[in-house]
Tab-separated table of C-alpha atoms in Angstrom:
chain	number	residue	atom	x	y	z
L	144	MET	CA	15.046	9.789	-18.765
L	145	THR	CA	13.173	13.178	-17.174
L	146	ASN	CA	14.167	13.498	-13.934
L	147	THR	CA	11.443	14.917	-11.839
L	148	ILE	CA	13.030	13.304	-8.216
L	149	SER	CA	12.631	15.859	-5.347
L	150	GLU	CA	15.714	17.517	-4.602
L	151	HIS	CA	14.522	17.957	-0.925
L	152	LYS	CA	15.783	15.225	1.282
L	153	ASN	CA	14.165	15.290	4.527
L	154	PRO	CA	10.449	13.229	4.794
L	155	ILE	CA	7.492	15.136	4.493
L	156	VAL	CA	5.997	15.129	8.429
L	157	LEU	CA	2.106	15.075	9.054
L	158	ARG	CA	1.366	15.529	12.293
L	159	SER	CA	-2.653	15.396	14.732
L	160	ASN	CA	-2.397	15.410	18.198
L	161	ARG	CA	-1.858	11.952	18.364
L	162	LEU	CA	0.007	10.858	14.928
L	163	LYS	CA	2.863	11.391	13.253
L	164	VAL	CA	2.910	10.377	9.901
L	165	ASP	CA	6.658	10.173	8.263
L	166	ILE	CA	6.379	10.288	4.219
L	167	ALA	CA	9.247	9.996	1.740
L	168	GLN	CA	9.610	12.874	-0.740
L	169	PRO	CA	9.506	11.154	-4.578
L	170	GLY	CA	11.748	9.468	-5.572
L	171	THR	CA	14.800	9.440	-2.545
L	172	VAL	CA	13.754	6.664	-0.740
L	173	TYR	CA	12.112	4.693	-3.808
L	174	GLN	CA	12.979	4.611	-6.909
L	175	GLY	CA	11.472	1.120	-8.108
L	176	THR	CA	8.935	-0.084	-10.814
L	177	ARG	CA	6.124	-1.722	-8.699
L	178	PHE	CA	5.193	1.046	-6.206
L	179	ASP	CA	3.523	4.838	-6.581
L	180	TRP	CA	6.245	7.007	-5.737
L	181	THR	CA	3.513	9.320	-4.228
L	182	ALA	CA	2.029	9.087	-0.899
L	183	PHE	CA	5.094	6.631	0.314
L	184	ILE	CA	4.582	6.409	3.782
L	185	MET	CA	7.613	4.968	6.106
L	186	GLN	CA	6.321	5.024	9.306
L	187	VAL	CA	3.119	6.133	11.601
L	188	THR	CA	3.400	6.591	15.092
L	189	LEU	CA	0.732	6.831	17.608
L	190	ASP	CA	0.900	9.500	20.571
L	191	ALA	CA	4.724	10.527	19.499
L	192	ALA	CA	6.275	12.868	21.274
L	193	PRO	CA	6.019	16.084	20.610
L	194	PRO	CA	8.748	17.912	18.500
L	195	GLY	CA	11.711	19.967	20.883
L	196	PRO	CA	13.742	17.810	23.187
L	197	PRO	CA	12.474	16.005	26.052
L	198	ARG	CA	11.320	17.058	28.882
L	199	ARG	CA	13.204	16.239	32.136
L	200	GLY	CA	10.860	14.166	34.399
L	201	GLY	CA	8.031	13.807	31.888
L	202	PRO	CA	5.803	10.588	31.534
L	203	PRO	CA	6.927	7.629	30.126
L	204	ASP	CA	6.780	7.034	26.327
L	205	ARG	CA	3.883	5.533	25.382
L	206	SER	CA	4.146	5.400	21.543
L	207	HIS	CA	3.849	2.922	19.619
L	208	THR	CA	4.791	2.916	15.887
L	209	PHE	CA	3.080	0.352	12.919
L	210	CYS	CA	5.436	0.273	9.692
L	211	VAL	CA	7.983	-1.937	8.910
L	212	VAL	CA	10.257	-2.556	5.788
L	213	GLU	CA	9.721	-5.408	3.354
L	214	SER	CA	13.411	-6.975	4.233
L	215	PHE	CA	15.754	-5.921	6.275
L	216	VAL	CA	18.613	-7.671	3.923
L	217	PRO	CA	19.561	-5.181	1.194
L	218	GLY	CA	18.725	-5.895	-2.245
L	219	GLN	CA	16.090	-8.205	-1.146
L	220	GLY	CA	12.935	-7.806	-2.142
L	221	SER	CA	10.877	-5.194	-4.080
L	222	GLY	CA	11.945	-1.893	-1.826
L	223	GLY	CA	8.402	-1.415	-0.113
L	224	MET	CA	7.954	-0.210	3.663
L	225	GLY	CA	4.806	0.925	5.482
L	226	LEU	CA	2.006	2.329	3.750
L	227	CYS	CA	3.068	2.032	-0.648
L	228	ASN	CA	-0.021	1.303	-2.915
L	229	GLU	CA	0.551	-0.237	-6.344
L	230	PHE	CA	-1.311	0.253	-9.653
L	231	GLY	CA	-1.980	-2.755	-12.030
L	232	ILE	CA	0.121	-5.274	-10.190
L	233	GLU	CA	-1.216	-7.939	-12.938
L	234	MET	CA	-3.307	-4.993	-15.020
L	235	PRO	CA	-0.866	-2.782	-16.068
L	236	VAL	CA	-2.043	0.126	-18.069
L	237	GLY	CA	-1.483	-0.289	-22.101
L	238	TYR	CA	0.999	-3.232	-21.785
L	239	ASP	CA	-0.747	-5.399	-23.401
L	240	ASP	CA	-1.160	-3.533	-26.237
L	241	ALA	CA	2.423	-2.349	-25.774
L	242	GLN	CA	5.168	-4.235	-28.558
L	243	PRO	CA	8.612	-4.317	-27.640
L	244	GLY	CA	10.403	-1.541	-27.323
L	245	GLU	CA	7.517	0.549	-26.908
L	246	SER	CA	6.412	2.508	-23.244
L	247	PHE	CA	3.647	1.899	-21.376
L	248	PRO	CA	2.487	3.835	-18.519
L	249	LYS	CA	2.782	2.517	-14.558
L	250	LEU	CA	0.328	4.898	-12.353
L	251	GLY	CA	2.091	6.664	-9.912
L	252	VAL	CA	5.845	6.126	-11.237
L	253	GLY	CA	5.815	6.955	-15.334
L	254	LEU	CA	6.558	5.799	-18.923
L	255	LEU	CA	8.069	2.190	-18.798
L	256	THR	CA	9.549	0.690	-21.717
L	257	ARG	CA	8.515	-3.060	-22.739
L	258	PRO	CA	11.303	-5.349	-23.472
L	259	ASP	CA	10.102	-8.370	-25.099
L	260	GLU	CA	7.306	-10.157	-25.589
L	261	ALA	CA	6.908	-11.573	-21.744
L	262	PRO	CA	3.953	-11.067	-19.476
L	263	TYR	CA	4.013	-8.194	-17.390
L	264	ASN	CA	5.637	-8.965	-14.149
L	265	PHE	CA	5.376	-6.939	-11.019
L	266	PHE	CA	8.631	-8.315	-9.443
L	267	ARG	CA	10.357	-7.581	-12.753
L	268	PRO	CA	12.173	-3.978	-12.880
L	269	TYR	CA	11.675	-2.284	-15.899
L	270	GLU	CA	13.310	0.609	-18.030
L	271	ILE	CA	12.391	4.091	-17.139
L	272	ALA	CA	11.473	5.727	-20.274
L	273	GLN	CA	10.084	9.329	-19.014
L	274	LEU	CA	9.103	9.571	-15.219
L	275	PHE	CA	5.997	11.875	-14.687
L	276	PRO	CA	5.807	15.156	-13.672
L	277	ILE	CA	4.881	15.620	-9.692
L	278	SER	CA	3.907	18.722	-7.767
L	279	LEU	CA	3.214	18.735	-4.016
L	280	SER	CA	1.523	20.936	-1.800
L	281	VAL	CA	2.318	20.405	1.974
L	282	THR	CA	0.440	21.724	5.000
L	283	ASP	CA	0.719	20.491	8.741
L	284	THR	CA	-1.788	18.291	8.946
L	285	GLN	CA	-2.234	17.371	4.587
L	286	ALA	CA	-0.188	16.387	1.783
L	287	THR	CA	-1.207	16.500	-1.768
L	288	PHE	CA	0.502	14.863	-4.225
L	289	THR	CA	-0.412	15.646	-8.089
L	290	VAL	CA	1.179	13.149	-10.717
L	291	GLU	CA	1.028	15.233	-14.080
L	292	PRO	CA	-0.400	12.821	-17.291
L	293	LEU	CA	2.280	12.284	-20.342
L	294	ASP	CA	0.551	10.984	-23.534
L	295	CYS	CA	1.117	7.302	-24.275
L	296	ARG	CA	0.027	5.804	-27.400
L	297	GLY	CA	-3.815	7.390	-26.237
L	298	TYR	CA	-3.398	6.290	-22.508
L	299	ALA	CA	-3.024	9.143	-19.774
L	300	ALA	CA	-4.206	9.797	-16.600
L	301	ARG	CA	-3.982	12.220	-13.791
L	302	VAL	CA	-3.589	11.153	-10.640
L	303	VAL	CA	-3.944	13.363	-6.873
L	304	LYS	CA	-3.336	11.488	-3.811
L	305	THR	CA	-4.061	13.658	-0.480
L	306	VAL	CA	-2.532	12.260	2.588
L	307	SER	CA	-4.550	13.956	5.769
L	308	VAL	CA	-4.438	13.242	9.475
L	309	ARG	CA	-6.815	14.187	12.100
L	310	GLU	CA	-7.111	12.956	15.832
L	311	ASN	CA	-5.850	9.062	15.598
L	312	GLU	CA	-6.796	8.413	11.485
L	313	LEU	CA	-4.739	9.015	8.772
L	314	THR	CA	-6.518	9.107	5.729
L	315	LEU	CA	-5.400	8.501	1.454
L	316	ALA	CA	-7.780	9.936	-0.642
L	317	TYR	CA	-7.262	8.619	-4.639
L	318	SER	CA	-8.474	11.095	-7.974
L	319	LEU	CA	-8.027	9.698	-10.889
L	320	GLU	CA	-8.805	11.860	-14.013
L	321	ASN	CA	-8.761	10.263	-17.723
L	322	VAL	CA	-7.471	13.004	-20.240
L	323	GLY	CA	-6.636	10.264	-22.847
L	324	HIS	CA	-8.487	9.062	-25.225
L	325	LYS	CA	-8.078	4.835	-24.959
L	326	PRO	CA	-10.415	3.650	-21.079
L	327	ILE	CA	-8.318	3.026	-18.532
L	328	ALA	CA	-8.941	-0.115	-16.579
L	329	THR	CA	-6.818	-1.647	-13.722
L	330	HIS	CA	-6.913	-1.887	-10.101
L	331	GLU	CA	-5.377	-0.007	-6.973
L	332	TYR	CA	-4.163	-1.579	-3.331
L	333	CYS	CA	-2.431	-0.780	-0.701
L	334	HIS	CA	0.723	-3.054	0.436
L	335	ASN	CA	0.433	-2.426	4.136
L	336	PHE	CA	3.930	-3.646	5.452
L	337	MET	CA	2.525	-4.100	9.486
L	338	GLY	CA	4.583	-4.753	12.268
L	339	ILE	CA	2.991	-3.123	15.629
L	340	ASP	CA	6.210	-1.961	18.075
L	341	GLY	CA	8.531	-4.083	15.713
L	342	HIS	CA	6.907	-7.324	17.230
L	343	LEU	CA	7.663	-10.326	15.612
L	344	VAL	CA	4.210	-11.816	13.576
L	345	GLY	CA	2.844	-14.796	15.313
L	346	PRO	CA	0.476	-15.838	17.912
L	347	ASP	CA	0.285	-12.818	19.874
L	348	TYR	CA	-1.242	-10.968	16.758
L	349	ARG	CA	-4.934	-11.400	15.452
L	350	LEU	CA	-6.219	-10.544	11.818
L	351	SER	CA	-9.845	-9.786	11.767
L	352	LEU	CA	-12.116	-9.213	8.816
L	353	PRO	CA	-16.069	-8.721	9.279
L	354	TYR	CA	-17.031	-12.270	7.695
L	355	PRO	CA	-16.883	-15.678	7.857
L	356	ILE	CA	-12.746	-15.911	6.368
L	357	THR	CA	-13.122	-18.593	3.270
L	358	LEU	CA	-9.995	-18.822	1.182
L	359	GLU	CA	-9.717	-18.973	-2.875
L	360	PRO	CA	-8.451	-22.132	-4.335
L	361	MET	CA	-5.041	-22.243	-4.952
L	362	PRO	CA	-2.413	-24.723	-6.265
L	363	ASP	CA	-0.504	-26.943	-3.982
L	364	TRP	CA	2.910	-25.016	-3.759
L	365	MET	CA	0.560	-22.076	-3.031
L	366	GLY	CA	-0.823	-23.841	-0.298
L	367	ARG	CA	1.785	-24.891	1.695
L	368	MET	CA	2.087	-21.349	2.427
L	369	VAL	CA	-1.284	-20.826	4.608
L	370	GLU	CA	-0.215	-24.091	6.086
L	371	ASN	CA	0.848	-21.761	9.577
L	372	LEU	CA	-2.493	-19.986	9.314
L	373	LEU	CA	-4.861	-20.770	11.928
L	374	ILE	CA	-8.279	-19.619	10.729
L	375	GLU	CA	-11.886	-19.133	12.822
L	376	GLN	CA	-14.853	-17.304	11.389
L	377	GLY	CA	-13.395	-14.035	10.978
L	378	ASP	CA	-10.071	-13.911	12.053
L	379	ILE	CA	-6.634	-15.099	11.355
L	380	ARG	CA	-4.051	-16.217	13.483
L	381	LEU	CA	-0.620	-17.940	12.878
L	382	ARG	CA	0.699	-21.024	14.922
L	383	GLN	CA	3.822	-19.582	14.941
L	384	THR	CA	6.271	-17.326	14.041
L	385	PRO	CA	6.437	-17.651	10.214
L	386	GLN	CA	9.950	-19.014	8.301
L	387	HIS	CA	8.814	-18.364	4.925
L	388	ALA	CA	6.341	-15.905	3.450
L	389	PHE	CA	2.887	-16.886	3.623
L	390	TYR	CA	-0.188	-15.430	1.181
L	391	CYS	CA	-3.111	-16.025	0.367
L	392	ARG	CA	-6.549	-15.086	-0.994
L	393	LEU	CA	-9.958	-14.539	0.555
L	394	GLN	CA	-13.588	-15.363	-0.427
L	395	GLY	CA	-16.606	-13.269	1.481
L	396	TYR	CA	-15.508	-9.656	0.996
L	397	SER	CA	-18.087	-7.055	0.227
L	398	GLN	CA	-18.401	-2.931	0.530
L	399	THR	CA	-19.016	-2.465	4.174
L	400	ASP	CA	-19.558	0.432	6.816
L	401	ALA	CA	-17.209	-1.363	9.660
L	402	ALA	CA	-13.754	-2.266	8.555
L	403	GLN	CA	-12.489	-3.989	6.074
L	404	TRP	CA	-9.625	-5.289	8.471
L	405	GLU	CA	-8.543	-5.433	11.737
L	406	LEU	CA	-4.951	-6.197	12.863
L	407	ALA	CA	-4.086	-6.360	16.967
L	408	HIS	CA	-1.056	-6.915	18.843
L	409	GLU	CA	-3.159	-8.731	21.732
L	410	PRO	CA	-0.726	-8.572	24.447
L	411	SER	CA	0.037	-4.357	24.098
L	412	GLY	CA	-3.305	-3.958	22.794
L	413	VAL	CA	-2.163	-1.860	20.076
L	414	VAL	CA	-5.057	-1.998	16.923
L	415	MET	CA	-4.936	-0.707	13.303
L	416	ARG	CA	-7.833	-0.466	11.204
L	417	GLU	CA	-8.913	-0.082	7.762
L	418	TYR	CA	-12.140	1.465	5.978
L	419	ASP	CA	-12.879	1.788	2.644
L	420	ASP	CA	-15.219	3.642	0.739
L	421	PHE	CA	-15.689	0.959	-2.255
L	422	ALA	CA	-16.466	-2.280	-3.149
L	423	PRO	CA	-12.991	-4.447	-2.865
L	424	VAL	CA	-12.476	-6.408	-6.102
L	425	ARG	CA	-9.877	-8.642	-4.062
L	426	VAL	CA	-8.954	-8.858	-0.888
L	427	ALA	CA	-5.468	-10.936	-0.162
L	428	VAL	CA	-2.963	-11.373	3.098
L	429	TRP	CA	0.337	-11.728	2.635
L	430	GLY	CA	3.211	-11.738	5.369
L	431	VAL	CA	6.730	-12.559	6.602
L	432	SER	CA	8.532	-13.434	9.886
L	433	HIS	CA	8.045	-9.251	11.107
L	434	VAL	CA	5.180	-8.281	8.159
L	435	ILE	CA	1.774	-8.949	7.956
L	436	SER	CA	-0.322	-7.286	5.258
L	437	ALA	CA	-3.846	-7.410	4.467
L	438	GLU	CA	-4.203	-5.859	1.229
L	439	VAL	CA	-7.461	-4.888	-0.427
L	440	PHE	CA	-7.969	-3.627	-4.207
L	441	ALA	CA	-10.087	-1.664	-5.582
L	442	GLY	CA	-11.317	-2.035	-9.245
L	443	ILE	CA	-10.451	1.118	-11.957
L	444	ASP	CA	-12.550	1.566	-14.744
L	445	VAL	CA	-12.415	5.458	-16.137
L	446	GLN	CA	-13.782	6.405	-19.225
L	447	PRO	CA	-12.110	9.342	-21.461
L	448	GLY	CA	-13.244	12.420	-19.859
L	449	GLU	CA	-14.091	10.930	-16.500
L	450	THR	CA	-13.012	10.721	-13.259
L	451	GLN	CA	-12.470	7.527	-10.592
L	452	ARG	CA	-12.331	8.659	-6.317
L	453	TRP	CA	-11.803	6.679	-3.259
L	454	THR	CA	-10.373	7.064	-0.046
L	455	ARG	CA	-8.599	4.392	2.483
L	456	ARG	CA	-9.000	5.525	5.975
L	457	TYR	CA	-6.666	4.130	9.100
L	458	VAL	CA	-7.556	4.128	12.516
L	459	PHE	CA	-5.058	3.488	15.341
L	460	LEU	CA	-6.074	2.638	18.774
L	461	SER	CA	-4.189	1.644	21.844
């Protein structure tokens, strides 16, 4: 196993005049085989106090935080937190045509080993045969992660992800270049583990979408997961703080100049929005007692020699 884990343990910190963004160095906080190791955003703080000792007699702290961990129980869940993305939750590149014992590329991580004939399962940890080499360029307001390709039975991609901050906006810009000789067809989404100022999920939250919400048909056991949800036109609310995880897939989405979703904690008036420059191929909502996550999926279809680019832009308001 080639080790490309960063020797720098301290997080990368980006700042604008309104945002502070803490990003984990690749392989320091997360070393699993589900989420992308690059641009693993642990926390976003709106109106954070400037660096240095606090000023005596200064104004009260009016900062707001947005990111939480997937689970507070050590070893539970998949280790996600904040804004972390995943390639191929159901369409991993090269898995289906790999034989047991052969490798397949998990974009953002490395070459993983297919252990047996079982279908791919994103909950399952896979052996890492070789990590993708990662290079990093950082300024005060921008961090660029470049994941270099490793050929794997004709599959090879160079993935560049740039995180930048400006005013109250955070932008994630992606570039995927197919440098192999096989097509790359998969999808990507950002698992937004959100909990505004640590408030529990419940009636105080409102998740708004720019279209009347209908749900995809689900098996009966999944239908029970959404009994706590109240859906009115484009809004999703919860009757009470959920005791168990909830999940649903939405219908009616399309590309739009409006926000794909807005999460508001109504008592405080703090809001977060996501704007995307692509047509979604799926929109889902997942949550537990302390997390609510709206997930907008980008379809990826890149022929050899081609490059696909897409952008997610987050706006934070108070």
